[in-house]
Structures are given as C-alpha cells and as structure tokens.
Tab-separated table of C-alpha atoms and ligand atoms in Angstrom:
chain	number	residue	atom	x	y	z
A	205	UNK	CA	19.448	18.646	2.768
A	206	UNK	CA	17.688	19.039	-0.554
A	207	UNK	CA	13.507	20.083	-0.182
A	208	UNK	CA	12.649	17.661	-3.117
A	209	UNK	CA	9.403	16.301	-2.258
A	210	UNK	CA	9.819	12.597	-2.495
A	211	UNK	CA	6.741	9.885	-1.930
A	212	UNK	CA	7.255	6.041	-1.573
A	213	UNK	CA	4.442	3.567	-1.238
A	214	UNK	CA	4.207	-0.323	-1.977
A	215	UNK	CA	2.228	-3.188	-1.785
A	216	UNK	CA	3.183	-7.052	-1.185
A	217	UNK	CA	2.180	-8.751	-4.211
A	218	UNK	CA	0.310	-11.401	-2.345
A	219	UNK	CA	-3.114	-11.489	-4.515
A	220	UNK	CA	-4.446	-9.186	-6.673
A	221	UNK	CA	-5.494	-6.004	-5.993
A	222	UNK	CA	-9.070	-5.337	-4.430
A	223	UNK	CA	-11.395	-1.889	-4.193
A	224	UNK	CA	-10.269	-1.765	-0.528
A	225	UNK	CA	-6.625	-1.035	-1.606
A	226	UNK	CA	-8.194	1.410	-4.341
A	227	UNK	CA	-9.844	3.677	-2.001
A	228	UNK	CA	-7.563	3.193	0.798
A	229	UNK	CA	-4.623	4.302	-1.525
A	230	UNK	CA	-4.415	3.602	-5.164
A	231	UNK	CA	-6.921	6.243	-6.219
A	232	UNK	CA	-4.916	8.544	-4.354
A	233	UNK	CA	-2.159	7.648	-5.417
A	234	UNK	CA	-2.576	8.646	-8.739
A	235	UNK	CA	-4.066	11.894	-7.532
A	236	UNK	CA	-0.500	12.931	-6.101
A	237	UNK	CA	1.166	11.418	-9.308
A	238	UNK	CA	-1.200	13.743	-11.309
A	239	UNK	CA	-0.894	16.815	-8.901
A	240	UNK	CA	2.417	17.922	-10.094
A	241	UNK	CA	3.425	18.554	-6.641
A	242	UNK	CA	6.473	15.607	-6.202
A	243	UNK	CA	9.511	15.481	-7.493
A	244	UNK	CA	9.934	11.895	-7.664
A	245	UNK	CA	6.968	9.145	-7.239
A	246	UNK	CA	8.154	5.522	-6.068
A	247	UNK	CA	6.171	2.595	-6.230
A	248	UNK	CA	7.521	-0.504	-4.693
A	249	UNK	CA	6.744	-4.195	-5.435
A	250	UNK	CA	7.653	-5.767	-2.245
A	251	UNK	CA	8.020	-9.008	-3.271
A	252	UNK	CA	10.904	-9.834	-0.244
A	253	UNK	CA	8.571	-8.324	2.177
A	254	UNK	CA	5.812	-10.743	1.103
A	255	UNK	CA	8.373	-13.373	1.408
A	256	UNK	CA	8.754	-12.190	5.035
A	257	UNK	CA	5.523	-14.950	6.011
A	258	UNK	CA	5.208	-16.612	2.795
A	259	UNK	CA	8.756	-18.514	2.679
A	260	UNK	CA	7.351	-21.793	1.493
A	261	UNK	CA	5.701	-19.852	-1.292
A	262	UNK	CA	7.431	-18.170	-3.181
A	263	UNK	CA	5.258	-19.286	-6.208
A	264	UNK	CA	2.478	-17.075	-5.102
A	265	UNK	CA	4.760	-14.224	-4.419
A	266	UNK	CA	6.080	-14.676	-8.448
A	267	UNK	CA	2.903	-15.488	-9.390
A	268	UNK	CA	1.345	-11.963	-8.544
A	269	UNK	CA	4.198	-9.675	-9.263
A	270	UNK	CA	2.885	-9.184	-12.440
A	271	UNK	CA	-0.680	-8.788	-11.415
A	272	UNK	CA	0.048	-5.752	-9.092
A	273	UNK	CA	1.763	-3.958	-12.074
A	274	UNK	CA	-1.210	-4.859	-14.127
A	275	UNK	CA	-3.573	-3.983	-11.485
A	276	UNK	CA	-0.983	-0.232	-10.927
A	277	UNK	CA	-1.091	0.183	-14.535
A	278	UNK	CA	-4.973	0.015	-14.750
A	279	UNK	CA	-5.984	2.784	-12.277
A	280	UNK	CA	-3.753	5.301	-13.729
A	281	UNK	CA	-0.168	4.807	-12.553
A	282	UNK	CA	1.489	5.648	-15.592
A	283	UNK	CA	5.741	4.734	-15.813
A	284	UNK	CA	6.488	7.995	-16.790
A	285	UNK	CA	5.825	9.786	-14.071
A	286	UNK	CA	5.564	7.026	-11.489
A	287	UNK	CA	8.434	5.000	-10.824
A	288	UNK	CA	7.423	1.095	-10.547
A	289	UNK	CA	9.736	-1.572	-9.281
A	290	UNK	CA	10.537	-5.013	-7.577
A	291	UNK	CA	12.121	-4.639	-4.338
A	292	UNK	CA	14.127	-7.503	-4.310
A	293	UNK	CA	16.119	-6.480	-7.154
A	294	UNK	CA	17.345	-3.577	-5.251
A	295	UNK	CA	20.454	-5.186	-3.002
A	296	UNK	CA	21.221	-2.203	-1.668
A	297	UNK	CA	17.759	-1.912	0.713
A	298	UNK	CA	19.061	-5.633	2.019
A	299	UNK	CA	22.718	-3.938	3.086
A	300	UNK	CA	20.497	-1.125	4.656
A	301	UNK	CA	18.472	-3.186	6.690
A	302	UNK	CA	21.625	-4.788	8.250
A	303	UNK	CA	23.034	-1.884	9.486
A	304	UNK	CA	19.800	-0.479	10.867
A	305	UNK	CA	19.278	-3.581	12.729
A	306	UNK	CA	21.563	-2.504	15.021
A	307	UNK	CA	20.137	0.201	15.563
A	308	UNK	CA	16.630	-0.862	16.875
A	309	UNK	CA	15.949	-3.493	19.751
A	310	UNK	CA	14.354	-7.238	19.855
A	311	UNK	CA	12.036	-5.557	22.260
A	312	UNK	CA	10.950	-2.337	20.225
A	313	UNK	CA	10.206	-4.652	17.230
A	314	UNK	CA	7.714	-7.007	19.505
A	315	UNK	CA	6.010	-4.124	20.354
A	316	UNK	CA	4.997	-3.274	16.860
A	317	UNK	CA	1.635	-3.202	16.787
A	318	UNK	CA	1.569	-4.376	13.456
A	319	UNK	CA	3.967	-6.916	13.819
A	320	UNK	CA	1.887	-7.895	17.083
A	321	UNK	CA	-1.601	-8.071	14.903
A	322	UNK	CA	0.271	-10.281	12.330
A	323	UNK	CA	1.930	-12.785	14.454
A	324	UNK	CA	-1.598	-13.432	15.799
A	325	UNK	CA	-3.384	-13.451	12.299
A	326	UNK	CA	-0.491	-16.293	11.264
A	327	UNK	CA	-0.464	-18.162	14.528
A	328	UNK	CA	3.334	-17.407	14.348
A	329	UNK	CA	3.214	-17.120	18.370
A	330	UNK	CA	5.556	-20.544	18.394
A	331	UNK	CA	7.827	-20.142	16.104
A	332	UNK	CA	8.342	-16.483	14.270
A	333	UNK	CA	10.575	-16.346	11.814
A	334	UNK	CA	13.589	-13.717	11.564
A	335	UNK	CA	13.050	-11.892	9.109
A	336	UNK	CA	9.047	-11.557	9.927
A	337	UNK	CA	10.241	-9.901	12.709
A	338	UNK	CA	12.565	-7.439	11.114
A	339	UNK	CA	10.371	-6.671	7.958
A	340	UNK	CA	9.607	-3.215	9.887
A	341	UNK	CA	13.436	-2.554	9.851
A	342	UNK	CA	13.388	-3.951	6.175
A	343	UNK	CA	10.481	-1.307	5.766
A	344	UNK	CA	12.959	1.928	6.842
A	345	UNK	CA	15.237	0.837	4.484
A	346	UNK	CA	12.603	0.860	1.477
A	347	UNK	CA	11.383	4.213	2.792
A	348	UNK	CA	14.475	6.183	3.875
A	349	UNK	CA	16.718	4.839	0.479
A	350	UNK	CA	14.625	6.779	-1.521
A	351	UNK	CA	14.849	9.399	1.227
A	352	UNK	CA	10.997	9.458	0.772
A	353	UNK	CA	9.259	12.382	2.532
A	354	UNK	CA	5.596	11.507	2.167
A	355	UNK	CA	4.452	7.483	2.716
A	356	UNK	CA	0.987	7.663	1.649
A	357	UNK	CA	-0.607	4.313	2.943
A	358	UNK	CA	-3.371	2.499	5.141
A	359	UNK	CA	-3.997	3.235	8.557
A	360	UNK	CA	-2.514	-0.424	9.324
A	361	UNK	CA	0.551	1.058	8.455
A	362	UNK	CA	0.883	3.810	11.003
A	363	UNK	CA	3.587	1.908	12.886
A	364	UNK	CA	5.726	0.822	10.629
A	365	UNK	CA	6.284	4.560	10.039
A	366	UNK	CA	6.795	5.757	13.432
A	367	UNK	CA	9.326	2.974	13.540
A	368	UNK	CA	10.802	4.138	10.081
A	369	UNK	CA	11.030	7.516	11.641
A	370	UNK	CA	13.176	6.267	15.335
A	371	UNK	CA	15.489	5.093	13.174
A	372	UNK	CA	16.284	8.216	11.541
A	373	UNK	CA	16.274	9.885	14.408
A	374	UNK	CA	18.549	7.389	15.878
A	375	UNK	CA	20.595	6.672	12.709
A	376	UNK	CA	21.109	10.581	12.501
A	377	UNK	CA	21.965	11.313	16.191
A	378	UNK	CA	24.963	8.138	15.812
A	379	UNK	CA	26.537	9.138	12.284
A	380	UNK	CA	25.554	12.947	11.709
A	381	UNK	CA	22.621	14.250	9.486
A	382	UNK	CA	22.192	11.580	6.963
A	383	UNK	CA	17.905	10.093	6.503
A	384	UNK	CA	15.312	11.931	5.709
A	385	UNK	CA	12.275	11.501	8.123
A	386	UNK	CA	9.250	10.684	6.476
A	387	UNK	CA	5.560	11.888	7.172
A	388	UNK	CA	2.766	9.371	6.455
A	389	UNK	CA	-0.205	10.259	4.513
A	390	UNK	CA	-3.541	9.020	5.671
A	391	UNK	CA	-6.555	8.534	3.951
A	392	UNK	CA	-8.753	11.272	4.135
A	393	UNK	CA	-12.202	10.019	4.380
A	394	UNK	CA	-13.296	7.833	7.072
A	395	UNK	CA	-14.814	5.006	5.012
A	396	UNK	CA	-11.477	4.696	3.079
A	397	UNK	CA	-9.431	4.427	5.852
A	398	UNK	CA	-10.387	0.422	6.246
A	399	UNK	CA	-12.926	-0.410	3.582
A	400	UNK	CA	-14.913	-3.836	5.065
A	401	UNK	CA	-15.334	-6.872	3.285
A	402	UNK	CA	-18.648	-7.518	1.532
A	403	UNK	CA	-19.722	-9.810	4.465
A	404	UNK	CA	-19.130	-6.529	6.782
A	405	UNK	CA	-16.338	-8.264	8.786
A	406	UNK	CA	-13.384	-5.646	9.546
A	407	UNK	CA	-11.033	-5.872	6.554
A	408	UNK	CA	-11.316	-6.936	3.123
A	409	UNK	CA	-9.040	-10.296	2.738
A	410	UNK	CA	-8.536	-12.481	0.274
A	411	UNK	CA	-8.689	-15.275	3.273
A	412	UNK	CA	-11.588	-14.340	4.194
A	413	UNK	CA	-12.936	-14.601	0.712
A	414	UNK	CA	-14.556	-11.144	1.023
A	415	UNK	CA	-13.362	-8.983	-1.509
A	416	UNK	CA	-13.750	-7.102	-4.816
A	417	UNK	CA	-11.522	-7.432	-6.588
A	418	UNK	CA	-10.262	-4.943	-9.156
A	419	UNK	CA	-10.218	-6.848	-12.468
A	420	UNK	CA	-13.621	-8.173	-11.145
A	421	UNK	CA	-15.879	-9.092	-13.772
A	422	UNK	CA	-18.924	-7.534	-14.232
A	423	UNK	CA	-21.172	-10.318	-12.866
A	424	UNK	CA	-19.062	-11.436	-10.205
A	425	UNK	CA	-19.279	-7.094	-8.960
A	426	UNK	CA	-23.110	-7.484	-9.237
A	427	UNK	CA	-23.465	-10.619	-7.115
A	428	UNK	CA	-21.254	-9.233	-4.472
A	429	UNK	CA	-22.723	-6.497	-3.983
A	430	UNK	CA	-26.517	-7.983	-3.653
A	431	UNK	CA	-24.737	-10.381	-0.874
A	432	UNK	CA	-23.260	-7.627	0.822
A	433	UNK	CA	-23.901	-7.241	4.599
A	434	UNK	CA	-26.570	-4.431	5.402
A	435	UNK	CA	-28.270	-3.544	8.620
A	436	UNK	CA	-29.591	-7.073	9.756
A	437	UNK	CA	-32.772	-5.225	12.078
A	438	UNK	CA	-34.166	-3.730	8.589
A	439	UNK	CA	-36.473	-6.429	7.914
A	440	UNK	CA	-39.528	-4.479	5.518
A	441	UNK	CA	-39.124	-1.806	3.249
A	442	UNK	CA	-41.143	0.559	6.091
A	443	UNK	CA	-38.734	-0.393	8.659
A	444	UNK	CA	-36.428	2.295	10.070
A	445	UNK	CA	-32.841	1.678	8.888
A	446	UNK	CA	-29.393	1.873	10.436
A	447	UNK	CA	-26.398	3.923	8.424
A	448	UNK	CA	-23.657	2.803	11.160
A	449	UNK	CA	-21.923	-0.670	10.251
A	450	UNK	CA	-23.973	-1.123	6.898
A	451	UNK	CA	-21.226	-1.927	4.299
A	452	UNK	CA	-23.533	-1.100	1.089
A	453	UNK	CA	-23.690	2.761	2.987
A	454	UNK	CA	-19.988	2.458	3.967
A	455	UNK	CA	-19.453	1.749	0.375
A	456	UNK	CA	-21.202	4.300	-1.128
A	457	UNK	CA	-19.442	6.408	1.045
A	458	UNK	CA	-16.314	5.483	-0.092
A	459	UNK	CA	-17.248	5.578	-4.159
A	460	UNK	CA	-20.485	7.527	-4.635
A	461	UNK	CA	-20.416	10.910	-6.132
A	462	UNK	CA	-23.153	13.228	-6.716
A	463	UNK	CA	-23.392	12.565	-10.559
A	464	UNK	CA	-23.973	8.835	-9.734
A	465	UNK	CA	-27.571	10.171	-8.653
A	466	UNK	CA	-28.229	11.557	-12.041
A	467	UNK	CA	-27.143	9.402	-13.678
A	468	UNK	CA	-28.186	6.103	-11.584
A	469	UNK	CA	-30.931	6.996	-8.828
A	470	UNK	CA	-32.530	10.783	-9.882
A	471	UNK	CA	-35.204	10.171	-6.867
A	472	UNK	CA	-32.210	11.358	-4.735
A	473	UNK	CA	-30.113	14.448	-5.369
A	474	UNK	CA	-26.992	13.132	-3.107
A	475	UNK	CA	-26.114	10.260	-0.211
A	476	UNK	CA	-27.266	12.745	2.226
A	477	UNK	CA	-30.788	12.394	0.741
A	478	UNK	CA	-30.925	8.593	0.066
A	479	UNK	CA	-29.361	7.492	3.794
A	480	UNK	CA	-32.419	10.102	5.261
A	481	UNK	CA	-34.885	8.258	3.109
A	482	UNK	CA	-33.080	4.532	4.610
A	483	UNK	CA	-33.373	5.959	8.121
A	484	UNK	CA	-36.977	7.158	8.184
A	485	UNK	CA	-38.212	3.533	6.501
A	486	UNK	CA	-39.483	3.477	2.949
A	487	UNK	CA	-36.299	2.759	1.484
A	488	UNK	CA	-35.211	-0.837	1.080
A	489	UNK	CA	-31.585	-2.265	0.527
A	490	UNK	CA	-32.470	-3.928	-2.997
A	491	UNK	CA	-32.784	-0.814	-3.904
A	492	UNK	CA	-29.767	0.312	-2.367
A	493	UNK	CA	-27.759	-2.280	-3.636
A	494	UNK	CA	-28.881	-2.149	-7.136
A	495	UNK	CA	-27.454	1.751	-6.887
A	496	UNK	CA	-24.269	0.889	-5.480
A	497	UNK	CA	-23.742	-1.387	-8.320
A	498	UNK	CA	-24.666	0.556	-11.026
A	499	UNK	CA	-21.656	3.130	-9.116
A	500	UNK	CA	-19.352	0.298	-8.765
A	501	UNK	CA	-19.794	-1.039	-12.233
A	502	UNK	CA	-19.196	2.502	-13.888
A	503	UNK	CA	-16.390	3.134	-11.622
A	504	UNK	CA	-14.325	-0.160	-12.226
A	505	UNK	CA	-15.042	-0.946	-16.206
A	506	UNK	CA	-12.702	1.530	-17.261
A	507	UNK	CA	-10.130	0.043	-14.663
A	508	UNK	CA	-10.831	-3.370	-16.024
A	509	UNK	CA	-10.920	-2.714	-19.764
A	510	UNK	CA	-7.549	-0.581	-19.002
A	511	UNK	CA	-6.404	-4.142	-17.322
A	512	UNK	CA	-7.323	-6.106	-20.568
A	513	UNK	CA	-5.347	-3.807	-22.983
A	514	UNK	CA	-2.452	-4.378	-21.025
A	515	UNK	CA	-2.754	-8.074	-20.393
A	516	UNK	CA	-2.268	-8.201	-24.046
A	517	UNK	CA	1.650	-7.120	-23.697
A	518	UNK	CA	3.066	-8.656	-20.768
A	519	UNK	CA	6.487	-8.236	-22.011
A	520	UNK	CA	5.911	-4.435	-22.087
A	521	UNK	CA	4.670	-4.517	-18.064
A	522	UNK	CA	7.772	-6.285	-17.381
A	523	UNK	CA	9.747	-3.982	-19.346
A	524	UNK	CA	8.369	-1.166	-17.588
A	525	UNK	CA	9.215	-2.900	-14.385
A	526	UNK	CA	12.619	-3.594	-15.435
A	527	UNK	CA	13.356	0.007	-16.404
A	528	UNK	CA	11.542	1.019	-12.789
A	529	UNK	CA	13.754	-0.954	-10.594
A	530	UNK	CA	17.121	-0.114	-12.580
A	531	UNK	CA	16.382	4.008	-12.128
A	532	UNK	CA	15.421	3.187	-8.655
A	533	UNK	CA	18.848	1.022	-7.923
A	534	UNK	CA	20.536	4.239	-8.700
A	535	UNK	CA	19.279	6.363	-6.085
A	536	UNK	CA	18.855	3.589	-3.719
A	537	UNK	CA	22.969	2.931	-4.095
A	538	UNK	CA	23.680	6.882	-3.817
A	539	UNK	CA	22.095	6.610	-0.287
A	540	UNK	CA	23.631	3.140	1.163
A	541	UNK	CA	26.898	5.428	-0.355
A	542	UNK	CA	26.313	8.794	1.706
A	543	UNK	CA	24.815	6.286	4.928
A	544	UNK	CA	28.372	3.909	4.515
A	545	UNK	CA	30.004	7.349	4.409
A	546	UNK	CA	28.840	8.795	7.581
A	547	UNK	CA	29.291	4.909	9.221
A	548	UNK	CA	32.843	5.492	8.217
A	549	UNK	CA	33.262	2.371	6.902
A	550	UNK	CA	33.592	3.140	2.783
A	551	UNK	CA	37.274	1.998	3.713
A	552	UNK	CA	38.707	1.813	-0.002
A	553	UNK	CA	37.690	5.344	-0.561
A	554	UNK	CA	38.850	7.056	2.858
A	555	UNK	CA	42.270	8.281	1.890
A	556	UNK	CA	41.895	9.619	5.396
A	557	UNK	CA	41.749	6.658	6.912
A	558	UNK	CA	44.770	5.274	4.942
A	559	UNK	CA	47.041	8.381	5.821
A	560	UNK	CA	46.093	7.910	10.047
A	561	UNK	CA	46.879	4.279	9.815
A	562	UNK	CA	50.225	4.334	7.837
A	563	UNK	CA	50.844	7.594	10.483
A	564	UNK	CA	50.458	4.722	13.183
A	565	UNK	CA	53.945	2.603	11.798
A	566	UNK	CA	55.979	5.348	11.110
A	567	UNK	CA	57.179	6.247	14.641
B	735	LIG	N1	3.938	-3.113	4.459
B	735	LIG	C1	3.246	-2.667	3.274
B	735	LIG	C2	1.958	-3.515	3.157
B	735	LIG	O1	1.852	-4.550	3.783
B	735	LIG	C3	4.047	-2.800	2.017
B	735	LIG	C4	5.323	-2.019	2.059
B	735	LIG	C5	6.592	-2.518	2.077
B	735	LIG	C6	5.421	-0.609	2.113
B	735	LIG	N2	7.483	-1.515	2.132
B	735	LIG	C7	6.829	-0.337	2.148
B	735	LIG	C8	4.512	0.443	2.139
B	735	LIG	C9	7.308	0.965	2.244
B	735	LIG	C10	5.005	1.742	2.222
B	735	LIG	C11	6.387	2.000	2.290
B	735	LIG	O2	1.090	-3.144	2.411
C-alpha cells in the first residue's frame, strides 16, 4: 500500500460555525493544510450525516451548507490545497456503508459511546431511527474511501474512530488487504480539547444558546464575553481567585498569546503572570474580561472580514464546492472499485468468474 499521507475531517452543517470548533479543530486544520506535510487534505460537508437526526429538517441542513464553506473559507482553508465537498453527492460512501454494515453488529453500534451520549441528548431512547444508528458505519465509509490516514477531530469523536478502525481490521481480515486504518489526531492543548460555552456549562451548543460564533459581530463578541461564567466565590477585587472551571481563564488559554499582553494588558508579561495576580486577589474579572476581548476581537476580525468578502460571491463558494466534491467522487469510486474487487462481486469485469461458470456446463 502506497505511504501517501492522507487526512479527512468534516463537520455536519447543522449551524454555523463557533470558536469552540475553531480551537478544537479548524485552526489546526489549516496548520496541517499549511505544513506541507499531506499529500491530499479532505474536508467533508456531511450534510447526510446531519440528516442522520434531523430528517424532518432538511431545510436547516440546506440552509447551512453554505455557511460551513463560508465559515472553512474564512479561517484559511483555501480550495487549492484543501479539498472541500458535500457528502451526499458522493454515492459511492452510501454503497460503502452497505457493505460494511455487515460487517459490524446491532450490539457493537449501541455501545458507541457517542451514539449512546446522542440518543440521550435527543431523547431518541423510544424510537431511534436507522440510520442514527448506523451513522458510525456511515462515518468508516467517509474516512476509509479516501483511505484517510490522519482524522484530526474533537475528543467526542474518539469512538467513531476506533469503530472506523474494527472495520478495517475486520473488512481486511474477510477480503485481503484492502482499507487503510486511520489514526485520529487530538487536540493538543487541554482547553481546546472541549472549549465550554460562555455560561461555563460543558460544551458550546447552539441549543444551549452559549456560543461564539465565528462571523460574530463585534458587539455581540464583547457582550459575551462580559457575561461569561467566572469563578462565582470571587466576590471583591481583593478576593483570592480560582483558575479551575473559570471559562474567561479557560478561554484565554485556548486563544491568548504572549503578544496579546503587549499589545492589550502590558501590566502582565504572559497568562502565567495575570492568573498569579487572579489567584493572590487584586485582580478582578472586569478586568479580565475586558482582556480576553480585546484577544478575541483581534483574533476573529480578520476571520469575519475574510467571511464578508466571500459572502459577496456565493456562486464562487458553491463553485468551489462543486469542483471539491467532483475530485473527491473520483477517488472515492477508485476505492468502492478495489473494496467490490476484493468482495468479488465486480461480476461484469471478472472474466474469471465467467470462464469457472461456463467450465461448470461443459461436462
Ligand atoms: N461526526 C462528525 C461530527 O459530528 C462529522 C463527520 C462525519 C466526520 N464524517 C466524518 C468527522 C469523518 C471526521 C471524519 O462533527
């Protein structure tokens, strides 16, 4: 097998894109498109994964197709080396998922822990839909037709690639060498790994109504981030402060560099400084919060004013999509090809196959 290094990653187009999907993977993902180091970047729209629990609306699904590319577009994922596209365009990852179903069990799938955590969150407990359940199958096929190597993504996503990976294996030990295992990429940093909402609750969601978004505008950023959730004990500016479970801190973790101090807060040379200053007492969280703004506000304008540029040519995103998803039906066909091969069941083309069976009738 070929050592191309090969990275797929998506997101359901479900909403627009928030800072919690930047740190937790779009601002790497534009690292690793910038690195040089892969030899083919795929970005997936998974618009009939999203479809998965939103059957009865599609509209919403349509709807934000277009603002995921715009929201891709804006933080640097640029069509020439990354290639964008709309999963439900590409057939050939349906025909792959039906052939890998057989190849996992009802059982395996309701033990998902992802799956699990999502029936819950959608009170699906009564009545879960079929292909909700098999999305993670749906998932391998999005991953392993690209014969991706690298699946950078959230740590909510850990499953979905060990169950990607057991059916390679499995696919692979039936029919002969064939997949490509993948290895997921995790976030790095701590604080990026699962970015809370501004209220401090687990996970940014747009049902929760706790997010920032990325085309934010510059008000809307400020007011967040003075509502945000800090350490609710730190009642005066003297009183001792807690780091642990304060969003603005967990933030700042997350976006803060050392020039943000210059530029933004010079009483401080770095975050090391300003959280010792919170935790002796002295420091309050206006002051805090006004910082993390000012780093917030310099770190998403460009990403916004990026947005607006392309807002004005929405034929051109589409056209870039368009061009993404018909490069990425080609490879996507060459592997249901090579897996229908080693199945055996490319009938028309097995001359083999036609030479044993007339064999059969001549005797
Ligand atoms: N499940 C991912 C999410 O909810 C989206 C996704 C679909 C994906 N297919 C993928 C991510 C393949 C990585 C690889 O965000």
């Amino acid at each position: 097998m070929s050592n191309e290094k090969i990275i797929l990653t998506g997101d359901r187009p479900t909403g627009r894109l928030h800072v919690g999907h930047y740190v937790g993977s779009l601002r790497r993902r534009v690292e690793l498109q910038n690195s040089g180091e892969f030899d083919k970047i795929f970005i997936m729209i998974a618009d009939a994964q999203a479809l998965t629990d939103n059957a009865e609306n599609p509209e919403k699904v349509r709807q934000n197709i277009v603002e995921v590319a715009l929201d891709y577009l804006s933080v640097g994922l640029d069509p020439a080396k990354s290639n964008i596209f709309i999963q439900s365009q590409i057939t050939e990852l349906t025909e792959l998922t039906f052939y890998y179903m057989n190849l996992v069990t009802v059982a395996r799938l309701q033990r998902n822990p992802t799956v699990k955590a999502e029936i819950k969150m959608r009170n699906f407990e009564a009545s879960i839909p079929v292909g909700f359940m098999c999305y993670p199958i749906s998932q391998a096929s999005d991953i392993t037709a690209f014969k991706a190597t690298v699946v950078p993504v959230g740590e909510d996503q850990e499953p979905m690639i060990e169950q990607t990976r057991e059916i390679v294996r499995k696919f692979n030990s039936v029919y002969g060498e064939t997949l490509v295992e993948p290895d997921i990429m995790l976030p790095t940093d701590a604080s990026c790994l699962r970015l809370p909402g501004i209220d401090g609750k687990a996970k940014m969601s747009k049902s929760l109504g706790n997010c920032i978004y990325l085309s934010e505008e510059p008000e809307e950023i400020r007011k967040k981030v003075m509502s945000m959730y800090t350490d609710p004990d730190h009642l005066k500016v003297s009183d001792p402060g807690k780091i642990e479970g304060n969003t603005v801190f967990t933030y700042l973790d997350a976006f803060c560099k050392d020039e943000h101090f210059a530029a933004f807060c010079p009483d401080y040379n770095n975050l090391s400084e300003m959280k010792d200053h919170y935790k002796r007492g002295g420091l309050g969280d206006v002051k805090v919060k006004k910082f993390l703004n000012e780093v917030l506000q310099s770190t998403l304008e460009p990403i916004r004013n990026k947005r607006h540029e392309f807002e004005k040519d929405i034929p051109y995103v589409y056209e870039v999509l368009r061009k993404g998803t018909e490069a990425a039906k080609e490879v996507a066909a060459e592997t249901l090809h090579e897996v229908k091969d080693a199945m055996k069941i490319n009938y028309f083309d097995d001359a083999a196959l036609i030479a044993e069976q007339s064999e059969k009738y001549k005797a």
